[in-house]
Coordinates of C-alpha atoms and ligand atoms in Angstrom, one line a residue:
X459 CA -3.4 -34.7 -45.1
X460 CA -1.7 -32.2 -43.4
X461 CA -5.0 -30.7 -41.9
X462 CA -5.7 -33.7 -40.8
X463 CA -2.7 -34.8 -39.2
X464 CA -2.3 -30.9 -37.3
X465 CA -6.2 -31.7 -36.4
X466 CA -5.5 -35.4 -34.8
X467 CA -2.5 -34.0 -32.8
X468 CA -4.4 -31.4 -31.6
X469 CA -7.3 -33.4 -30.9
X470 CA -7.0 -37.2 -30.4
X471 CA -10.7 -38.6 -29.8
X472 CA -12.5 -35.8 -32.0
X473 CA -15.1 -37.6 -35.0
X474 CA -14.2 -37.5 -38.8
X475 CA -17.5 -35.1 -38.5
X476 CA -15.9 -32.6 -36.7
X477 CA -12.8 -32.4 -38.5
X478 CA -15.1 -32.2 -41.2
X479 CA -16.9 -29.1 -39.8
X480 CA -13.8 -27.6 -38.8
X481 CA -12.2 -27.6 -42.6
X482 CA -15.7 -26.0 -43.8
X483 CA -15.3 -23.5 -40.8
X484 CA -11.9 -22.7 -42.3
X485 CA -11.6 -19.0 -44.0
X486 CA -9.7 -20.2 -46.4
X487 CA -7.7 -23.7 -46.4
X488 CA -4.7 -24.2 -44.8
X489 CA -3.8 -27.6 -46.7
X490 CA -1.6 -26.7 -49.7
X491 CA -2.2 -30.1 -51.0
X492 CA -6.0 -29.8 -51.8
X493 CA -6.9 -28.8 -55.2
X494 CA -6.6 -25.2 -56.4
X495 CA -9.0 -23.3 -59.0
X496 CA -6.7 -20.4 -60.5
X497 CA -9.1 -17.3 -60.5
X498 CA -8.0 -13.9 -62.9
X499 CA -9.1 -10.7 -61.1
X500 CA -9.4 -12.0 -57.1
X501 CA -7.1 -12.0 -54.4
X502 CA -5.2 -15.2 -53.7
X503 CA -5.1 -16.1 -50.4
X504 CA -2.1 -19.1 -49.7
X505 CA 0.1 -20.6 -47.4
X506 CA 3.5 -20.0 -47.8
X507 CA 4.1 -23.5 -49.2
X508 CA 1.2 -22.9 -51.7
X509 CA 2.4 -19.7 -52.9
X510 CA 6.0 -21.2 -53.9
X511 CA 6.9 -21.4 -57.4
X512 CA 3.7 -18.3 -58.0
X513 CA 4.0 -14.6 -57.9
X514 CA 1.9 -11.9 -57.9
X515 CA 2.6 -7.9 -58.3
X516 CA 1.5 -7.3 -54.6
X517 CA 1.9 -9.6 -52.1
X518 CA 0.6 -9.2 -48.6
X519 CA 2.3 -11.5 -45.6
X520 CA 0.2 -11.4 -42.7
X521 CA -0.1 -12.9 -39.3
X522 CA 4.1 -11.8 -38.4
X523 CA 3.7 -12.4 -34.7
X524 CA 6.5 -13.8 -32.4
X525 CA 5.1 -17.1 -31.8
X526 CA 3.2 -17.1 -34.6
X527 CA 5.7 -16.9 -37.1
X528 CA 7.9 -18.1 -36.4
X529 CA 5.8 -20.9 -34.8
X530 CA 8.8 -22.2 -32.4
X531 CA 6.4 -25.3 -30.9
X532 CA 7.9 -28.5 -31.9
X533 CA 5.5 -30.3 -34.9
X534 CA 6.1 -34.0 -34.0
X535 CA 5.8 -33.4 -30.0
X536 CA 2.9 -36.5 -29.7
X537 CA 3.9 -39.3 -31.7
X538 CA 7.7 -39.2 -32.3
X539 CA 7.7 -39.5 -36.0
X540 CA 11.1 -38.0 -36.4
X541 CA 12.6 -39.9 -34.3
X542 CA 10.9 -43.6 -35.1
X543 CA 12.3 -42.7 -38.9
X544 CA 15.6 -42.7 -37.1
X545 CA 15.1 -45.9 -35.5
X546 CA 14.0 -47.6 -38.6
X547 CA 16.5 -46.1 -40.6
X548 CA 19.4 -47.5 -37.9
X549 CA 20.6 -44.1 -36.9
X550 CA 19.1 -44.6 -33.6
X551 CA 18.3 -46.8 -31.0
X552 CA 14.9 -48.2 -30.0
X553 CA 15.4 -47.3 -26.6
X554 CA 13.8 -44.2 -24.5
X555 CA 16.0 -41.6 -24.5
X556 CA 18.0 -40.5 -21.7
X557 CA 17.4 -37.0 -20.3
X558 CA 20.4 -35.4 -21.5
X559 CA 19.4 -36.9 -25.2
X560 CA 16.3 -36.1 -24.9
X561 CA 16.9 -32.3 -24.4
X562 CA 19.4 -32.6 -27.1
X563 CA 17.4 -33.8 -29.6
X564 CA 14.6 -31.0 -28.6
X565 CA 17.3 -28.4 -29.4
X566 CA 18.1 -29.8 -32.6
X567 CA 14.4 -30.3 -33.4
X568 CA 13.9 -26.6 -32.7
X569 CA 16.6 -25.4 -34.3
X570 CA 15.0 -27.1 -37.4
X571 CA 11.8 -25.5 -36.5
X572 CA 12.9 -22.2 -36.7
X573 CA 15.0 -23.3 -39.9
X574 CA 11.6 -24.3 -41.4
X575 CA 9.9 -20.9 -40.5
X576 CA 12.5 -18.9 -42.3
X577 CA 12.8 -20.8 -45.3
X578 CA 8.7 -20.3 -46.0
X579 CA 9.6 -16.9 -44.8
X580 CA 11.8 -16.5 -47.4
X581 CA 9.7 -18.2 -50.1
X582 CA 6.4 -15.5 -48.9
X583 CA 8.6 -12.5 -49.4
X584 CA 9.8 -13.2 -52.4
X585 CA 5.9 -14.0 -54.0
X586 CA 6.1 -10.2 -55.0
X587 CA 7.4 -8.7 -58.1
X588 CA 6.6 -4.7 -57.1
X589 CA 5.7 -4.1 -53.6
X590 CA 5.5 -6.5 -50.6
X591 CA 3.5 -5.8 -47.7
X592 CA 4.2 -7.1 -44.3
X593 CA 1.6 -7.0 -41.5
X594 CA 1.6 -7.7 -37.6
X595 CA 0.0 -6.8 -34.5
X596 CA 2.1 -5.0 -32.1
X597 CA -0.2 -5.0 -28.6
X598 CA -0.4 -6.2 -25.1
X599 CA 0.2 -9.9 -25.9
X600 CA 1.6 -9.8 -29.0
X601 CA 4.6 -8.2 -30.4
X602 CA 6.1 -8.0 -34.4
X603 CA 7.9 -11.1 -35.3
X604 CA 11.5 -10.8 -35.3
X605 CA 11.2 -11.0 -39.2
X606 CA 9.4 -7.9 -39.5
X607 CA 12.9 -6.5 -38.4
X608 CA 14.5 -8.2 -40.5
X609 CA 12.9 -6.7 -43.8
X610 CA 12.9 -3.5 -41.7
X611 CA 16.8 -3.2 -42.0
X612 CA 16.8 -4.8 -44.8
X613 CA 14.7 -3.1 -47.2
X614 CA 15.7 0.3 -44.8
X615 CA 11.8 1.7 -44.3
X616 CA 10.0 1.8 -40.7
X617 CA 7.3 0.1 -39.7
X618 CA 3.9 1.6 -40.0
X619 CA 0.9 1.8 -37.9
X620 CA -2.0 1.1 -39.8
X621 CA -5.5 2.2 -39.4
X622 CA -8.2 -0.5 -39.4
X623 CA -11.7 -1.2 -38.8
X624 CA -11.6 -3.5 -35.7
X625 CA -14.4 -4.8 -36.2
X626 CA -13.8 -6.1 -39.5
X627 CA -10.6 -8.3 -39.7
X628 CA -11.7 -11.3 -41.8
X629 CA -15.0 -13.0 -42.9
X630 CA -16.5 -14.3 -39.6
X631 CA -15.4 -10.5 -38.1
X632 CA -17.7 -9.1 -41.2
X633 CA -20.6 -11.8 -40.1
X634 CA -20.4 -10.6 -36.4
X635 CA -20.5 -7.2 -37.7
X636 CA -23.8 -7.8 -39.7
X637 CA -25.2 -9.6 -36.7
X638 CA -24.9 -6.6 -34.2
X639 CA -26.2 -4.6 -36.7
X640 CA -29.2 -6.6 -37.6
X641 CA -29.1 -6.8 -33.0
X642 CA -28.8 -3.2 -32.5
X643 CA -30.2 -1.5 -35.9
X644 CA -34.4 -0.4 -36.2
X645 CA -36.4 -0.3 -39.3
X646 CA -35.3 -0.5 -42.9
X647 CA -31.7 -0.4 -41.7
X648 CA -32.2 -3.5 -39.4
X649 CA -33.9 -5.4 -42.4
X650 CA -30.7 -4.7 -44.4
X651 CA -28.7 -6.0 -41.8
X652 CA -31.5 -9.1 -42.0
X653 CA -31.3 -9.4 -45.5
X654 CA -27.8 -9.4 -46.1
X655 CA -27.5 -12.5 -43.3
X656 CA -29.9 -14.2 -45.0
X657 CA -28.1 -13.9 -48.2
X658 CA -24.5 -14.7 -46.6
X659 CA -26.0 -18.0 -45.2
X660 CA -27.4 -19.3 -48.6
X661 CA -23.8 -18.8 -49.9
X662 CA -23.0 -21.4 -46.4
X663 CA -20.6 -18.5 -45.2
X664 CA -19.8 -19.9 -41.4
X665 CA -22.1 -18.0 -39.0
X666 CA -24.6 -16.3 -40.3
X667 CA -26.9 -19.1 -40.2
X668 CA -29.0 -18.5 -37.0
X669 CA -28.9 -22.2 -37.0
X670 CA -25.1 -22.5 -35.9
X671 CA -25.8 -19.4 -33.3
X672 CA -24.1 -20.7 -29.6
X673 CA -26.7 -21.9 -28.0
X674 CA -29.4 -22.5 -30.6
X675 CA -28.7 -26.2 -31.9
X676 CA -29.2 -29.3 -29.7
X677 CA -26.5 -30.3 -27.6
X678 CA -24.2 -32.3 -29.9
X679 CA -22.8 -34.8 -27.0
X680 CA -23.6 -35.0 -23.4
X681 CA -20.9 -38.0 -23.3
X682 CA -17.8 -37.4 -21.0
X683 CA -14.9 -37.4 -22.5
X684 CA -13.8 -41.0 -21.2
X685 CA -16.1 -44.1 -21.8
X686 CA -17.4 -46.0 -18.4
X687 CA -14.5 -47.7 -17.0
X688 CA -11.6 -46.4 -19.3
X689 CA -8.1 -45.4 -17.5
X690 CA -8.1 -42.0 -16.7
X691 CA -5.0 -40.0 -17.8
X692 CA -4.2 -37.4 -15.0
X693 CA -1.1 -35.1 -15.4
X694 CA 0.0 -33.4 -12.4
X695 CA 0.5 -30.2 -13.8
X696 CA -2.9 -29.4 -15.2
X697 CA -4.6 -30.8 -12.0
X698 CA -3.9 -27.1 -10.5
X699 CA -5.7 -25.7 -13.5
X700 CA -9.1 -28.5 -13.0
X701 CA -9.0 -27.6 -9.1
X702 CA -9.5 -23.9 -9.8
X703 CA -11.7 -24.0 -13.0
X704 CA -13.2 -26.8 -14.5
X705 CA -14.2 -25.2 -17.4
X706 CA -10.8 -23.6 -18.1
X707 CA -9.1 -27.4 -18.1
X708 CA -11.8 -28.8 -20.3
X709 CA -11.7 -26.3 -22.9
X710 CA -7.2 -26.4 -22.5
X711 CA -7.4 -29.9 -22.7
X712 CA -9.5 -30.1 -26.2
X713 CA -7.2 -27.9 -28.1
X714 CA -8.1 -24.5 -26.2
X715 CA -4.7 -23.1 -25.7
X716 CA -2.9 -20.3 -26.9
X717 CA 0.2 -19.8 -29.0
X718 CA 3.4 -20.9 -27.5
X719 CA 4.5 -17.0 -26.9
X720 CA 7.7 -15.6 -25.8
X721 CA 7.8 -16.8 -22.5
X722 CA 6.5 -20.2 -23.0
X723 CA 9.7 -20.8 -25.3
X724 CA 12.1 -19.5 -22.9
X725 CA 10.6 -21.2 -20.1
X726 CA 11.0 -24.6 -22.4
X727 CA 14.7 -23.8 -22.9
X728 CA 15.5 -23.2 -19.8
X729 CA 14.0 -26.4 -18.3
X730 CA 16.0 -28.0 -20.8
X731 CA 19.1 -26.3 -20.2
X732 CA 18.6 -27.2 -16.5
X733 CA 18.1 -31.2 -17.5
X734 CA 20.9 -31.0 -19.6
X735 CA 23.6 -29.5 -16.6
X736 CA 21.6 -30.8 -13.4
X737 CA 24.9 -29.8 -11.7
X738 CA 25.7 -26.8 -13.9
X739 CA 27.6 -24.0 -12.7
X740 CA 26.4 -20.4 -13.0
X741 CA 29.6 -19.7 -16.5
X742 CA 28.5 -23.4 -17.5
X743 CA 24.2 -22.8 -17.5
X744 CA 25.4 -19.1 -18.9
X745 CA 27.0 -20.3 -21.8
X746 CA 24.2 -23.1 -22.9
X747 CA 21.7 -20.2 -23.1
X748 CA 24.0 -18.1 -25.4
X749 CA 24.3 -21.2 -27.7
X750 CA 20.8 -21.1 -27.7
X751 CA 19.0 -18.1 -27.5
X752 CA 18.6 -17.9 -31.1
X753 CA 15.8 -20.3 -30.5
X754 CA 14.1 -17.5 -28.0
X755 CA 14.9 -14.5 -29.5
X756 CA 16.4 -12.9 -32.9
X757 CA 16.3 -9.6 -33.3
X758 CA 18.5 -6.9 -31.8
X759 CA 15.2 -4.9 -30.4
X760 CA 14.3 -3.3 -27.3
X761 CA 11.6 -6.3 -26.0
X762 CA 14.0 -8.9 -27.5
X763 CA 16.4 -7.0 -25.0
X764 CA 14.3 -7.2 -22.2
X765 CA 13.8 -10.7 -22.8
X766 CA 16.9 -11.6 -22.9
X767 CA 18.4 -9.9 -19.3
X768 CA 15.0 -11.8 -18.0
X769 CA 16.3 -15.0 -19.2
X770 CA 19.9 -14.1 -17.9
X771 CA 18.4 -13.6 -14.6
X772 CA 16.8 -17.1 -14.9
X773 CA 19.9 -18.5 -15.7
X774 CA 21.4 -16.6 -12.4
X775 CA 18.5 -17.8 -10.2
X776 CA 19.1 -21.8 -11.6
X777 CA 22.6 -21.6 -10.9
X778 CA 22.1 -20.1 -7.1
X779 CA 19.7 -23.2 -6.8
X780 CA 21.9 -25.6 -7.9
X781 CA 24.7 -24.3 -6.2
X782 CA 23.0 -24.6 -2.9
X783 CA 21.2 -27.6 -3.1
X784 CA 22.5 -30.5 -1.0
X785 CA 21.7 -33.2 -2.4
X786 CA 24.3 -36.0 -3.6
X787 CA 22.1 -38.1 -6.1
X788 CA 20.0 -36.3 -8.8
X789 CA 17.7 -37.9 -11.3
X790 CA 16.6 -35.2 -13.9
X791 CA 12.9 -35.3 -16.3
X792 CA 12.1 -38.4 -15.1
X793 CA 9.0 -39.9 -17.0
X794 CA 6.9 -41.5 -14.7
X795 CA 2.8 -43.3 -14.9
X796 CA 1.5 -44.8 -12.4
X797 CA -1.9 -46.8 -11.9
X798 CA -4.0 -45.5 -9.2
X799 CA -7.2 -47.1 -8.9
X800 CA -9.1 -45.8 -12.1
X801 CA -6.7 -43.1 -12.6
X802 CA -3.0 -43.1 -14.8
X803 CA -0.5 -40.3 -13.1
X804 CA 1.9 -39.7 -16.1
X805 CA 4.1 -37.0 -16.3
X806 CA 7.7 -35.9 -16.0
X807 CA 9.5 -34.7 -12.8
X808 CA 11.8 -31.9 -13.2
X809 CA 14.7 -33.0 -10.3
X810 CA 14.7 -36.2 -7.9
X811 CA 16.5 -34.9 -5.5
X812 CA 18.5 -37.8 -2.8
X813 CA 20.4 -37.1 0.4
X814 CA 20.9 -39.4 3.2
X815 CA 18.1 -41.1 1.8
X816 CA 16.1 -38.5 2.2
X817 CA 14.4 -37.8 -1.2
X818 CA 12.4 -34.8 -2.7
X819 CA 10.8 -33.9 -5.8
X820 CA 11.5 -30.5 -7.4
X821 CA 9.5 -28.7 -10.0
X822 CA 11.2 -25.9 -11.3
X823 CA 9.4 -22.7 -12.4
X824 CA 9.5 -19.6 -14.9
X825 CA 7.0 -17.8 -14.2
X826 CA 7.0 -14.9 -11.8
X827 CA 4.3 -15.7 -8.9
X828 CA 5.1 -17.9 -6.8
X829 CA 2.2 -19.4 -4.5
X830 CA 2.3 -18.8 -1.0
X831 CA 4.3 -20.8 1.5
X832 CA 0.3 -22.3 2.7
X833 CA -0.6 -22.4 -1.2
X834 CA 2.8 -24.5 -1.8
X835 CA 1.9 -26.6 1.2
X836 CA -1.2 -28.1 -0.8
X837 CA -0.1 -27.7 -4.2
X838 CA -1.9 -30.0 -6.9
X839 CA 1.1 -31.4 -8.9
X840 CA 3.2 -31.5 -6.1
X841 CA 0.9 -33.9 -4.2
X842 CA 0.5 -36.1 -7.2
X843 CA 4.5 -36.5 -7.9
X844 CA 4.8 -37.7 -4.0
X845 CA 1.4 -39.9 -4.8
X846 CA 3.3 -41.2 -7.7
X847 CA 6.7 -41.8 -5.5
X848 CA 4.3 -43.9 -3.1
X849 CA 3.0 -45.9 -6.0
X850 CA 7.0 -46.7 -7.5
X851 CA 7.1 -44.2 -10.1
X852 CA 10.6 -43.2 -9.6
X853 CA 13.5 -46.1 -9.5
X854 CA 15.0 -46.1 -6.3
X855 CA 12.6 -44.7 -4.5
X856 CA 9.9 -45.7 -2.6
X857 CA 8.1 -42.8 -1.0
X858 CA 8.8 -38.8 -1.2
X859 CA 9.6 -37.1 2.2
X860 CA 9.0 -33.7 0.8
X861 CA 8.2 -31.9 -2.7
X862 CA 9.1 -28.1 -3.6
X863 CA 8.7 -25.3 -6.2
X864 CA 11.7 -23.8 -7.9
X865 CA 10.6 -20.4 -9.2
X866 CA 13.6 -18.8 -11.3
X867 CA 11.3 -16.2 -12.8
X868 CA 10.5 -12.4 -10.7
X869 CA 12.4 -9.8 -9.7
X870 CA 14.2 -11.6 -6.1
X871 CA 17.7 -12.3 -6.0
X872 CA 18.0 -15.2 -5.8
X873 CA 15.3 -18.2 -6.4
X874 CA 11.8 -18.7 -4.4
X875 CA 11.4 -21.9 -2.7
X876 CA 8.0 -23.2 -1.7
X877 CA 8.3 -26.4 0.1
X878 CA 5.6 -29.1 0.9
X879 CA 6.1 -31.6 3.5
X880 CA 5.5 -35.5 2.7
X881 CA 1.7 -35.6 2.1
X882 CA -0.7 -37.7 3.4
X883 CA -1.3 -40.8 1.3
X884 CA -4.4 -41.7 2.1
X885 CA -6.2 -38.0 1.7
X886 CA -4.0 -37.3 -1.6
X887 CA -5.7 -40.6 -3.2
X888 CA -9.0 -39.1 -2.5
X889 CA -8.1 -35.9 -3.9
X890 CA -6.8 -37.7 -7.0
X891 CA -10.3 -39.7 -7.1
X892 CA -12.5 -36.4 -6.8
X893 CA -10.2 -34.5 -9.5
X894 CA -11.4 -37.9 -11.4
X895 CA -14.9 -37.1 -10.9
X896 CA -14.6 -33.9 -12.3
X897 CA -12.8 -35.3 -15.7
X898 CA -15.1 -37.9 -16.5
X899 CA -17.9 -35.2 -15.9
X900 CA -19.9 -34.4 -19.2
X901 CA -20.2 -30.7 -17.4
X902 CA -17.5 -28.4 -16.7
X903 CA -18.8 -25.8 -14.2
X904 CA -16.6 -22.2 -15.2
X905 CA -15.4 -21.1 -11.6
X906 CA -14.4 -17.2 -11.3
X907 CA -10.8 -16.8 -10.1
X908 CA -7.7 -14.2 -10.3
X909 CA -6.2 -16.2 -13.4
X910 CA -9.5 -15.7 -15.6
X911 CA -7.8 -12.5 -16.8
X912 CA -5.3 -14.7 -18.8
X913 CA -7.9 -17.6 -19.7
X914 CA -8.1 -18.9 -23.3
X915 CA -11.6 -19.4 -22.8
X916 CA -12.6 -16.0 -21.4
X917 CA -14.7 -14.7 -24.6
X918 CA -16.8 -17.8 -24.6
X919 CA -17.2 -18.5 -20.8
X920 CA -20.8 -17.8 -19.2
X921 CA -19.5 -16.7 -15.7
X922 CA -18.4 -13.8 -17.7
X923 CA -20.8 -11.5 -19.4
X924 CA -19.1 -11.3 -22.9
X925 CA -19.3 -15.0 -22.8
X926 CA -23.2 -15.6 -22.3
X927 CA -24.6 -17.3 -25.5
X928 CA -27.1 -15.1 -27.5
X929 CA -29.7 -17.1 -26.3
X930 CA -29.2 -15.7 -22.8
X931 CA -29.1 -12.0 -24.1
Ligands
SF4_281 S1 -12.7 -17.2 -17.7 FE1 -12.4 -17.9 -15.6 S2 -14.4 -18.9 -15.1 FE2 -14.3 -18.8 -17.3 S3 -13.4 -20.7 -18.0 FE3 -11.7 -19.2 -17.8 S4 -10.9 -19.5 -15.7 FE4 -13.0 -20.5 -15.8

């Protein structure tokens, strides 16, 4: 059930097929629910729920990345569950939340996120009754989980490097491993490497069927991903993303994303702490991220450090903003969708900003490159939120005379601004309409651009050569 459910919210229109394939594709299963066979003599591989109430003399707890575990992202994001439980029990109202409550009740839900990753914390490291092993990856993108310091100072030993063959991490790793050989190996060797493929795919281990190679079946769809005529969903944010790489938004919007990391939780907390104190003061904003950083960060090490005088210097950046901005009405995260021909703009604007009823749309920023000042001037989600003021999206107001970008991230001072000036209607729909096109598609071209470095897809993507099928080769 719980499979399931992850899988749906992950991927609303996919077939009962291919959740079907995806549990077969599974290593080993994540649903602690299913049925277990107890096996003497083998290594048990569980969840942490699955493993309560066992224990074993050795147990191994793997996977102890920040953002992996603990896994900050809030579970019941999509559909509200929590909160509709509320309603029917009468603790809440069935009304959309204000702003202000609805940052509130993301803090809370995190905090009881993170609660829920330590407790199965907890219950893994205390699976073993003579030695405990705790393992992570400590590289470029990833960094040990604040729980591996933790049981550091707890248990008083050092972390370890450990030696490894890359190659070899897990079963499909040992399948790609046997498939370069049986590539790259001549003679006898090579009909080993043959052999022993042939014998992994009769056990139906994922992969080493030549059948399931990329690019050897049929095409299993050459629908869109929208039926003739259906609304089209179009969020402003990710139309950036389509305009520079079809692929990349294709693959994002199935499911393709990475882990919430690091900076992806800070930057959530600190768009909440700015709709929480649209007119904060610098102490004010200051103190709301030291009653919250636990969510960010936990341990007292040297990148937690740097993470935290980053987030600081956010904090200082969002305080210099609203400090100088001039404008006497502001309406914070305000959810909008408008219909535009066949498309739906939905999304949420950071700040409506109103003076001398002169209005402008603000999205703030946490990352640390901002566009340029002729970039900003034709910026995607900009456009659309001053499309979606044209079309009534926010009360009050009936047109935007301006947009801008907020960045609080980098190393300046103070924060960048990157204006836009009130768009022209007309040429913005037609932008919106092509961007359309490109959705309803059943082909995604993959366009080469400066961001493909930090692109989900990279490894599978054919403008790259690690990504060509092994059709191509
Ligand atoms: S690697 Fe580059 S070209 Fe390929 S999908 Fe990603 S962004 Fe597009």
């Amino acid at each position: 059930m719980k499979a399931a459910a992850l899988y749906v919210e992950r991927m609303p229109s996919a077939s009962v097929e291919s959740f079907v394939d995806h549990l077969e594709g599974q290593d080993f299963a994540a649903d602690s629910l299913g049925a277990r066979a107890r096996v003497r003599d083998a290594v048990a591989f569980c969840t942490p729920a699955s493993a309560a109430g066992r224990e074993w003399e050795v147990a191994v707890v793997a996977g102890l990345e920040e953002g992996v575990w603990p896994d900050t992202r809030l579970r019941d994001a999509v559909l509200g569950a929590q909160h509709l439980a509320e309603i029917l029990a009468g603790r809440a109202e069935a009304v959309p939340l204000p702003a202000a409550a609805r940052a509130d009740s993301a803090r809370v839900a995190r905090r009881a996120v993170i609660d829920d990753e330590t407790r199965s914390f907890a219950v893994a490291v205390s699976r073993a009754r003579r030695r405990l092993v705790l393992t992570c990856v400590d590289g470029e993108e990833q960094r040990p989980s604040r729980y591996v310091a933790w049981a550091s100072v707890a248990a008083a030993v050092e972390p370890q490097p450990a030696e490894l063959d890359r190659r070899i991490a897990d079963l499909r790793g040992a399948v790609a491993a046997v498939r370069v050989g049986a590539l790259s190996a001549r003679d006898a060797t090579r009909a080993a490497h043959v052999e022993t493929l042939a014998r992994l795919a009769r056990q139906g281990v994922a992969g080493a069927d030549p059948g399931q190679w990329h690019g050897v079946p049929e095409w299993s769809s050459q629908s869109g991903m929208w039926h003739d005529g259906q609304p089209v969903r179009v969020s402003p944010s990710r139309l950036e993303s389509l305009e520079r790489c079809p692929l990349r938004w294709a693959v994002e919007t199935v499911g393709g994303t990475a882990e919430a990391g690091e900076k992806q939780v800070l930057g959530t907390v600190i768009h909440e702490i700015a709709a929480a104190l649209p007119h904060g003061t610098a102490p004010e904003l200051a103190r709301a991220l030291d009653e919250r950083w636990g969510e960010v960060g936990g341990t007292d090490t040297w990148p937690d450090r740097v993470l935290r005088e980053r987030a600081d210097s956010m904090i200082r950046r969002l305080g210099a903003y609203v400090a100088s901005s001039a404008a006497s009405a502001v309406e914070v995260e305000q959810p909008f969708a408008v219909e535009i021909d066949r498309a739906v703009v939905a999304g949420s604007a950071d700040r409506v900003e109103t003076r001398d009823g002169v209005t402008r749309i603000v999205d703030l920023k946490t990352g640390a490159s901002a566009p340029s000042a002729a970039e900003a001037a034709h910026h995607a989600q900009l456009a659309m939120y001053q499309l979606a003021a044209a079309h009534g999206a926010f009360p009050g107001v009936d047109h935007a005379d301006g947009a801008a970008l907020v960045y609080v991230g980098g190393t300046s001072k103070g924060p960048t601004l990157r204006e836009q000036p009130a768009i022209d209607v007309e040429a913005t729909t037609a932008r919106l309409a092509e961007a359309v096109e490109v959705m309803v598609a059943a082909e995604f071209e993959a366009r080469q651009n400066d961001l493909c470095g930090h692109c989900p897809a990279r490894r599978s993507c054919p403008a790259w050569a690690t990504g060509r099928q092994v059709t191509d080769s």
